[in-house]
Short mmCIF file of C-alpha atoms in Angstrom, two decimals:
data_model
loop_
_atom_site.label_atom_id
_atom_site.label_comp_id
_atom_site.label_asym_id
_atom_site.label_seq_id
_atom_site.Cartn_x
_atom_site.Cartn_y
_atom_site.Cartn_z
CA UNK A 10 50.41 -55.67 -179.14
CA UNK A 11 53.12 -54.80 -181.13
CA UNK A 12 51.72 -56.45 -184.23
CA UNK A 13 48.85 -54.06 -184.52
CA UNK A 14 46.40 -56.57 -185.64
CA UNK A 15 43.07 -54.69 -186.90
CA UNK A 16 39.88 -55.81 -188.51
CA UNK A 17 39.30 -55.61 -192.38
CA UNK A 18 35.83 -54.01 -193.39
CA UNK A 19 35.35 -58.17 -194.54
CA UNK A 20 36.55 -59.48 -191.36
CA UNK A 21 40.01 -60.23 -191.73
CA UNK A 22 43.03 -60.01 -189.38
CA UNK A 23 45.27 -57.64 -190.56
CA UNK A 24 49.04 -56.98 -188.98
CA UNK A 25 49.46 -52.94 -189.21
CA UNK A 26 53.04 -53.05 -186.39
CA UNK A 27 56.13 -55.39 -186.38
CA UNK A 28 57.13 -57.36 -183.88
CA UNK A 29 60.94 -58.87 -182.96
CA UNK A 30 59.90 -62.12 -181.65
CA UNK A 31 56.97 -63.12 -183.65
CA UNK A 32 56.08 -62.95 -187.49
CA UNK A 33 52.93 -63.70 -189.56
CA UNK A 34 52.55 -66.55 -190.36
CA UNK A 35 51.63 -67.12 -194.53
CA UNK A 36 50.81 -71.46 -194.48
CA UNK A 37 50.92 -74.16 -192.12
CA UNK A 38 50.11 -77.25 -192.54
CA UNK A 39 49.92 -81.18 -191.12
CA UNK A 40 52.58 -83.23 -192.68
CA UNK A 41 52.55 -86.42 -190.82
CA UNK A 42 50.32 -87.79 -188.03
CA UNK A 43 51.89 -90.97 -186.15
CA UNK A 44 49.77 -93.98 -185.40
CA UNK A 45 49.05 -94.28 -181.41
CA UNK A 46 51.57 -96.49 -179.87
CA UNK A 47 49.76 -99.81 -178.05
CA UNK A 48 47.99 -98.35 -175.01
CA UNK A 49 48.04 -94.47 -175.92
CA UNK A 50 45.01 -92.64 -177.63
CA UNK A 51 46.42 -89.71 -179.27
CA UNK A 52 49.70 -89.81 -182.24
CA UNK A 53 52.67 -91.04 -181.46
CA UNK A 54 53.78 -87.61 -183.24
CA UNK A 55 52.47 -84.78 -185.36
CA UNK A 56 54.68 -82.92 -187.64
CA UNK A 57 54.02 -79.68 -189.70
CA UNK A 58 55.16 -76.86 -191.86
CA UNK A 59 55.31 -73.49 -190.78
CA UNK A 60 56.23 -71.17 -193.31
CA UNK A 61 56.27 -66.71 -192.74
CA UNK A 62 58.40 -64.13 -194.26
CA UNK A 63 61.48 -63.17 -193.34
CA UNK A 64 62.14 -59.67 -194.70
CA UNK A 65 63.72 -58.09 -191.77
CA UNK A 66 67.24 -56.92 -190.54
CA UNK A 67 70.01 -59.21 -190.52
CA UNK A 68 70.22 -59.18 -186.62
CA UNK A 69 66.71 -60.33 -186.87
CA UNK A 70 66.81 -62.24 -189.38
CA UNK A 71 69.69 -63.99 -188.10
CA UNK A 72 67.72 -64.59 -185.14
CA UNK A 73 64.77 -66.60 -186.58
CA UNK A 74 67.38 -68.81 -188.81
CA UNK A 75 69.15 -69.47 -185.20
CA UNK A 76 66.26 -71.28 -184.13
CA UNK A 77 67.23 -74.82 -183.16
CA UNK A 78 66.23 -77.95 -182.46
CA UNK A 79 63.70 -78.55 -179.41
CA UNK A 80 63.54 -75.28 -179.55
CA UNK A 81 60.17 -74.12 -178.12
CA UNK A 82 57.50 -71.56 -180.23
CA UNK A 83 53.99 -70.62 -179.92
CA UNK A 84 51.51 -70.84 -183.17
CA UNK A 85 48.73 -68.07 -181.86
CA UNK A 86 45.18 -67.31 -183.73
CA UNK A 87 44.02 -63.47 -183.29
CA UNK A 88 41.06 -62.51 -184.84
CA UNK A 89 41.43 -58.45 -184.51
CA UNK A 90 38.74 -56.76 -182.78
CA UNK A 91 39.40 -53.13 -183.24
CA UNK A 92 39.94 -51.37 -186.44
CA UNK A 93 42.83 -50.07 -188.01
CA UNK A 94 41.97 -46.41 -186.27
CA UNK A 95 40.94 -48.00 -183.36
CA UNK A 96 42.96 -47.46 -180.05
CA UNK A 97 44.19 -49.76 -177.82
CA UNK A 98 42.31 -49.17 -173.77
CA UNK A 99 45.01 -50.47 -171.37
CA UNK A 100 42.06 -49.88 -168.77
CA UNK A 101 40.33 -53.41 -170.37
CA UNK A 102 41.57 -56.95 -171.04
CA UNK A 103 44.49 -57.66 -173.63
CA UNK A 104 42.99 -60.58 -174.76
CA UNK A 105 39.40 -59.58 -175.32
CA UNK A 106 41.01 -56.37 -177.44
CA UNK A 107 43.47 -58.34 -179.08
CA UNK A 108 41.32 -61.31 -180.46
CA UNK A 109 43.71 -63.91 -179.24
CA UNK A 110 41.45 -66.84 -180.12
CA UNK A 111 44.33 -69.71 -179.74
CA UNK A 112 47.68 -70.91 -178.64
CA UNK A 113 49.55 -73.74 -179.33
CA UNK A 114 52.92 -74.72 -178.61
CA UNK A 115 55.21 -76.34 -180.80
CA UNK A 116 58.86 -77.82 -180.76
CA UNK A 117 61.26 -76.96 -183.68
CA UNK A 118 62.66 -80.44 -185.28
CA UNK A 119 64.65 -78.14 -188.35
CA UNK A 120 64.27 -75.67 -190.95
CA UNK A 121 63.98 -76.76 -194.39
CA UNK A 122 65.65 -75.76 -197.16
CA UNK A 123 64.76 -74.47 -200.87
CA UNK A 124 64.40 -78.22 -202.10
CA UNK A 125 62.24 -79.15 -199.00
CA UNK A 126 64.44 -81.08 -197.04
CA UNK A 127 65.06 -80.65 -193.94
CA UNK A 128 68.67 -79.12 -192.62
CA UNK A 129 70.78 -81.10 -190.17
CA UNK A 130 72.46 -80.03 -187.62
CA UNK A 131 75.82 -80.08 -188.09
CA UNK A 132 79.32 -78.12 -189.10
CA UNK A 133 78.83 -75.00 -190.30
CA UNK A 134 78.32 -72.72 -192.07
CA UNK A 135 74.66 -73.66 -192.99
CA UNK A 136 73.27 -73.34 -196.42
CA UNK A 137 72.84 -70.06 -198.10
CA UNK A 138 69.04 -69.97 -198.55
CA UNK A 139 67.70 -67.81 -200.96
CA UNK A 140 63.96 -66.34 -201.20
CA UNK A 141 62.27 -64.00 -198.63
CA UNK A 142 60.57 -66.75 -196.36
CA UNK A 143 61.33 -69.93 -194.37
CA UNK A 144 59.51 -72.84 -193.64
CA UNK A 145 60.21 -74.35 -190.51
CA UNK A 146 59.59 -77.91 -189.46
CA UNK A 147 57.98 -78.43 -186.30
CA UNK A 148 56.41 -81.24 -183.99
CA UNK A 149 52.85 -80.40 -181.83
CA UNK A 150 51.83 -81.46 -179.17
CA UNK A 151 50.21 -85.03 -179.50
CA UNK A 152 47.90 -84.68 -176.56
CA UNK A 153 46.24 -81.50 -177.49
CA UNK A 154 46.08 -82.68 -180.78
CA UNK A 155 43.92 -85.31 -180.19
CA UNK A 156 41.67 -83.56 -177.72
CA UNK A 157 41.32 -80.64 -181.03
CA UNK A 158 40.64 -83.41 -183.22
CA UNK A 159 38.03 -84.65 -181.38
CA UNK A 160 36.40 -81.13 -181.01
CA UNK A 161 36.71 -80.57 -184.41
CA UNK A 162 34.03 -83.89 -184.85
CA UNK A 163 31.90 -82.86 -182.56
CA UNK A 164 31.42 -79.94 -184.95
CA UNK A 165 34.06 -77.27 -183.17
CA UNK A 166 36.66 -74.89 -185.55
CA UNK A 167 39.94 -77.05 -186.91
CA UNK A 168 42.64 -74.90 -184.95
CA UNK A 169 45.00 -75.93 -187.28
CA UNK A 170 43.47 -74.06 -190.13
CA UNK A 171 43.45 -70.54 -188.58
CA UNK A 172 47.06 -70.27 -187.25
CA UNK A 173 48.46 -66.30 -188.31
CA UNK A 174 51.43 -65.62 -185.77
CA UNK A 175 54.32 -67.41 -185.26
CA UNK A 176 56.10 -66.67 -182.14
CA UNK A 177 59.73 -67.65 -180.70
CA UNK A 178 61.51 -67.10 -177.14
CA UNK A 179 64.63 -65.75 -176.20
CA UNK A 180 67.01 -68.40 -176.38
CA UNK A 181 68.22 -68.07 -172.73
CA UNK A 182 64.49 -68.07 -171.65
CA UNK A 183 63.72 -71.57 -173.80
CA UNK A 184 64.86 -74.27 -171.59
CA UNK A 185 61.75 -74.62 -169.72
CA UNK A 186 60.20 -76.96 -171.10
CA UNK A 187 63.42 -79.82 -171.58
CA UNK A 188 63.88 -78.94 -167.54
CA UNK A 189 60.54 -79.95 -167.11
CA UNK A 190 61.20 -82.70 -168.80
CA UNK A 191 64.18 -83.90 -167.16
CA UNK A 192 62.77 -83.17 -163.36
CA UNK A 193 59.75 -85.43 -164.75
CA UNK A 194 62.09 -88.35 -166.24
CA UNK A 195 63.89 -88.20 -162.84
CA UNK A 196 60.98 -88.43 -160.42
CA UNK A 197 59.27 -90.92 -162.50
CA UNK A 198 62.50 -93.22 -162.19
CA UNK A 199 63.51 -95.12 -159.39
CA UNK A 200 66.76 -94.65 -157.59
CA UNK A 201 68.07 -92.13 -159.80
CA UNK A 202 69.16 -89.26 -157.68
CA UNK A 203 70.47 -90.59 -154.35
CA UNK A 204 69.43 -89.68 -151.20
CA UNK A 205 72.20 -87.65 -150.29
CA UNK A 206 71.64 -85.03 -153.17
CA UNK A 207 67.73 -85.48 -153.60
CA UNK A 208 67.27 -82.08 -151.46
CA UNK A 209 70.11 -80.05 -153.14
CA UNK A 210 68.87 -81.07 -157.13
CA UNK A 211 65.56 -79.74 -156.09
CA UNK A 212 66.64 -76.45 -154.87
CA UNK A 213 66.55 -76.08 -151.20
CA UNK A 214 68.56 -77.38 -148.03
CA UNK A 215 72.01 -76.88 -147.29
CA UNK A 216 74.58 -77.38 -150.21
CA UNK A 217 76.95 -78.56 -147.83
CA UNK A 218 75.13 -81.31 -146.75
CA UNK A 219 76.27 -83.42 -149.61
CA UNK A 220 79.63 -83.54 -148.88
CA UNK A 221 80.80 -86.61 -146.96
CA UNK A 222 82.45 -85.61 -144.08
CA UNK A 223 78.32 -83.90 -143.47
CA UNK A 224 77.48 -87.97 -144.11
CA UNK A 225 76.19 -90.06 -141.28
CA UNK A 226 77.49 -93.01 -143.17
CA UNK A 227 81.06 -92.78 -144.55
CA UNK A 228 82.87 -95.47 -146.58
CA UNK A 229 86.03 -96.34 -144.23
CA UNK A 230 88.38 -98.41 -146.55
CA UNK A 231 88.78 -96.65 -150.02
CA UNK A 232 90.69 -98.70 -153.09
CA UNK A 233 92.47 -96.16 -154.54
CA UNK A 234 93.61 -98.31 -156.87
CA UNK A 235 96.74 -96.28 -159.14
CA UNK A 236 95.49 -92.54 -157.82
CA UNK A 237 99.21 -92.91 -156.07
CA UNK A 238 102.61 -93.34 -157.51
CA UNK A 239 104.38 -94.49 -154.84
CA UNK A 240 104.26 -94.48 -150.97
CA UNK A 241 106.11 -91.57 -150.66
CA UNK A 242 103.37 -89.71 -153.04
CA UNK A 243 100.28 -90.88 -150.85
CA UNK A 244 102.42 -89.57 -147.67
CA UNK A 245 102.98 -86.16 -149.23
CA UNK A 246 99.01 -86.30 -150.04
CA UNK A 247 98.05 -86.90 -146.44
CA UNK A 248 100.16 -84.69 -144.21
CA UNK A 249 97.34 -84.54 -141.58
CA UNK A 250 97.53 -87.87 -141.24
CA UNK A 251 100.21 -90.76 -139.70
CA UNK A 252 101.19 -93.34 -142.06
CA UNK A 253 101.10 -97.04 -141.00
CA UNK A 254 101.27 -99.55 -143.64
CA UNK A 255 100.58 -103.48 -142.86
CA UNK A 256 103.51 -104.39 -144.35
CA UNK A 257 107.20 -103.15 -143.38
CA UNK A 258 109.48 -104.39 -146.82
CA UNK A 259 109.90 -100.99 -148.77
CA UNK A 260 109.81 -103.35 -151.90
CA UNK A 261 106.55 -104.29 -150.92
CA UNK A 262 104.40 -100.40 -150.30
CA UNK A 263 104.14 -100.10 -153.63
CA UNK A 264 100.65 -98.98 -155.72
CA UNK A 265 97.97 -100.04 -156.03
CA UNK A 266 96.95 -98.85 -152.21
CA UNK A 267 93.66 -99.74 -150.06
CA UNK A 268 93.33 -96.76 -147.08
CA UNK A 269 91.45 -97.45 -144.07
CA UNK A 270 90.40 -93.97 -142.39
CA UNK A 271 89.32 -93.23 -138.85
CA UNK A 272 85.83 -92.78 -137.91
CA UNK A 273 85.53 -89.30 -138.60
CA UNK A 274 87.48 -87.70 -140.98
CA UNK A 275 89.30 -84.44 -139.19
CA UNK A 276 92.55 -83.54 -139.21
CA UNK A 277 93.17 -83.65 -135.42
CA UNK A 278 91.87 -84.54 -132.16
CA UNK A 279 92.66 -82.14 -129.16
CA UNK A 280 93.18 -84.14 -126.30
CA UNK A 281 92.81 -82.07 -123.21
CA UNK A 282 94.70 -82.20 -119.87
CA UNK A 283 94.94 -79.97 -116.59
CA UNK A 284 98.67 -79.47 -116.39
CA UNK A 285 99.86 -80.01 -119.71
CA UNK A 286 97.29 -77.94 -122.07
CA UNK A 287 95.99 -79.26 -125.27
CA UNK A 288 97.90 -81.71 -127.11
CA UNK A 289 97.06 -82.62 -130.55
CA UNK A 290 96.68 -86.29 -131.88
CA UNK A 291 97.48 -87.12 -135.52
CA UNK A 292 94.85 -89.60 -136.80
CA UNK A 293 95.80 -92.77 -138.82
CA UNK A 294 95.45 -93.96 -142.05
CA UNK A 295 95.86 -97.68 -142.81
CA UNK A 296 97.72 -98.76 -145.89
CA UNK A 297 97.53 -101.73 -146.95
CA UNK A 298 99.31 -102.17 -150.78
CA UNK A 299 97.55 -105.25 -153.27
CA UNK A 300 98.12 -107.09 -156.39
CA UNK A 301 95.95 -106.69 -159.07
CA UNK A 302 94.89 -110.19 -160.11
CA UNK A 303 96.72 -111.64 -164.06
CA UNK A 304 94.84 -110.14 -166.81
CA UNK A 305 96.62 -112.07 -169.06
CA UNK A 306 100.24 -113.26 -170.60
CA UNK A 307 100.37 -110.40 -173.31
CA UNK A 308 101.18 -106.40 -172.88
CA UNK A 309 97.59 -105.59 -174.28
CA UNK A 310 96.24 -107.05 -171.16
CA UNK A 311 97.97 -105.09 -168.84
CA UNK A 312 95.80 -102.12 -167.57
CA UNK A 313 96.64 -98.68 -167.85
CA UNK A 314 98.06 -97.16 -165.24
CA UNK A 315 98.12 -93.18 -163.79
CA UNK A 316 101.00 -90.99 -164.38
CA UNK A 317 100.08 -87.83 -162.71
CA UNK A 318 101.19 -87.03 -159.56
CA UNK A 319 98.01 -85.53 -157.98
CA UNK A 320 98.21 -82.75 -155.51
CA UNK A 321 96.52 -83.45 -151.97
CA UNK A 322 93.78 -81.17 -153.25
CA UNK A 323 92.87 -83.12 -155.69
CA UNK A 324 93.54 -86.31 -153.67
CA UNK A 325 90.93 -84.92 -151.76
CA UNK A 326 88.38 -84.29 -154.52
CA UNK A 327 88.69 -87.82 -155.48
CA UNK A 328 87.90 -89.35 -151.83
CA UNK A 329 84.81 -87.03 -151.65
CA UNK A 330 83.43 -88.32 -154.85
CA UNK A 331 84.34 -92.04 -153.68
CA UNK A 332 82.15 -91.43 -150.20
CA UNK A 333 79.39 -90.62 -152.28
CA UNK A 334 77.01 -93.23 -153.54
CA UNK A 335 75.80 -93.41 -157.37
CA UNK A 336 78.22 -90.74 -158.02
CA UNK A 337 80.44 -91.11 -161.47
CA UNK A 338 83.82 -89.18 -161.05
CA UNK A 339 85.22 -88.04 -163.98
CA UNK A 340 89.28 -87.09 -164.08
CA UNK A 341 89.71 -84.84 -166.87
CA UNK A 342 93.64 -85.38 -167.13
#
C-alpha cells in the first residue's frame, strides 16, 4: 500500500512510498538454529538478524528503537506486480496487486548495538547508536520453520532468502500473542483457575458471582490471625454483628482471633410478627482468641505482628479474599 512497491524493467521490487509502521528491509539472516529437544521435530529456537534503515523523523525513529522484547513483527516478501506508473484498482484483490508472496512472524529478543551485541534491557538511557540503520535480533517461529525447511528440500523457494519489509504493531495492539499464550498455559494446566472465577477470566457470566456471599459454599470459621488489634478493634469492624466471645476474662480476648459466622452472611434478619411489625435480629459472630504455638526462646523467632488498625472496609476485603479458594491476598500496607 503505502510502500508503493513497483516492478523494475529486470524484475525487482522496488519501494517508491513510505510507510510508518514498516521499513525495507536491507539483510536478514539465520544466526542460530537450536537442536530439537527429545520428542519435538522442529528447533528448539531460531534466531536472526534483521537489519533496515532508519532515516526517518525522530518520532519515528524513536518508535522503531522502542521496540521491545517479545515484541511481535511481521517479515513480509512482495514481489511488485505493477509498475512504477501503474495504478493501484481498489475494484481487484490487494494481494494479487501487491505481490505479497510471504509472511512470517517474528518475536523481538533485542536490538544490537554498533559492536554486535545485543542491548539489555535495563536502566536507561540506552546507548547512543550511531549510523543510519539497526539490526534487530529476533526469534521465528520454530514450527514454521521446519515445515519451510522441509519445502525448501523438496525443491520449494528458501523464504528466508527473499524477506524485503519489516513490519511492527502498535504497541497497545501487540499483546495478542503473550494473551494467547497465557489463556493456553492456563487451560493446559490443571487446577489453575478455580471454579469460582473460571467463567469471569474467560469473559462472560456475571462478575458478581465471584464474590462469596454469591458462594454456595462459604468458609464459616476464619483465623484472622493479627488482622485485629484488640477486641475492641474487631467490635468496631463488625457493627452489624453481636459480639460473643468463648471466653469472659478481658485479659484473655486478646489477638490473635478465630470468627465463626452465621450461615449466611447478611447484616440482619427481619423477623416478622402480626401485632408487633418487623423486628430486626443482629446475627452473631463467635470469637474465640488462641495462642500461637513457641517459635522459639530468642526475639528473632517471634513473628511479626500487624500494626494497622484496618477500617471495617477493609476488614471486609480481607474476609472476601479468605472465602475464596486458591486466591493469594496481597496487603499492600
Amino acid at each position: 500500500g503505502r510502500m508503493k512497491p513497483w516492478v523494475t524493467p529486470d524484475g525487482e521490487t522496488q519501494f517508491a512510498g513510505w510507510a510508518r509502521m514498516s521499513q525495507p528491509v536491507t539483510s536478514f539472516s539465520i544466526v542460530e538454529v537450536g537442536k530439537p529437544r527429545i520428542g519435538e521435530n522442529c528447533p528448539s529456537r531460531v534466531r536472526a538478524d534483521v537489519t533496515f534503515p532508519i532515516n526517518l523523523k525522530d518520532p519515528v525513529k524513536l518508535e522503531w528503537e522502542a521496540l521491545r522484547k517479545h515484541d511481535v513483527c511481521f517479515l513480509i516478501t512482495i514481489k511488485a506486480k505493477l509498475g512504477l506508473h501503474q495504478h493501484y484498482d481498489h475494484k481487484k484483490g490487494f494481494a494479487e496487486q501487491i505481490g505479497i508472496e510471504y509472511v512470517r512472524g517474528c518475536e523481538i529478543e533485542g536490538m544490537l548495538d554498533n559492536e554486535g551485541k545485543l542491548i539489555e534491557e535495563g536502566p536507561e538511557p540506552k546507548p547512543e547508536m550511531k549510523g543510519d540503520t539497526r539490526t534487530f535480533r529476533v526469534w521465528l517461529d520454530t514450527n514454521q520453520y521446519q515445515k519451510d525447511m522441509e519445502a525448501v528440500v523438496r525443491g520449494s523457494e528458501d523464504v528466508y532468502e527473499t524477506f524485503n519489509i519489516f513490519a511492527r504493531r502498535k504497541p497497545k495492539e501487540n499483546n495478542f500473542k503473550a494473551v494467547l499464550e497465557t489463556i493456553r498455559d492456563l487451560m493446559n494446566t490443571e487446577c489453575v483457575v478455580p471454579d469460582w472465577i473460571h467463567d469471569i477470566f474467560l469473559g462472560y457470566g456475571d462478575p458478581a458471582a465471584a464474590h462469596y456471599t454469591r458462594m454456595t459454599k462459604s468458609i464459616q470459621t476464619i483465623n484472622f490471625n493479627d488482622t485485629f488489634l484488640s477486641m475492641n478493634h474487631l467490635k468496631m469492624s463488625f457493627p452489624q454483628y453481636e459480639i460473643e466471645c468463648t471466653t469472659a476474662d478481658p485479659k484473655e480476648q486478646v489477638p490473635p482471633f478465630r470468627i465463626t459466622f452465621p450461615e449466611k452472611p447478611s447484616v440482619g434478619v427481619k423477623r416478622k410478627h402480626p401485632d408487633t411489625g418487623d423486628i430486626d435480629k443482629p446475627k452473631q459472630l463467635l470469637v474465640q482468641p488462641f495462642t500461637i504455638p513457641n517459635r522459639g526462646p530468642y526475639p528473632y523467632n517471634l513473628p511479626k505482628k500487624n500494626a494497622v488498625p484496618f477500617t471495617p472496609t477493609q476488614v471486609e476485603a480481607i474476609r472476601a479474599g479468605m472465602q475464596c479458594p486458591s486466591l493469594l491476598l496481597k496487603l499492600k500496607l
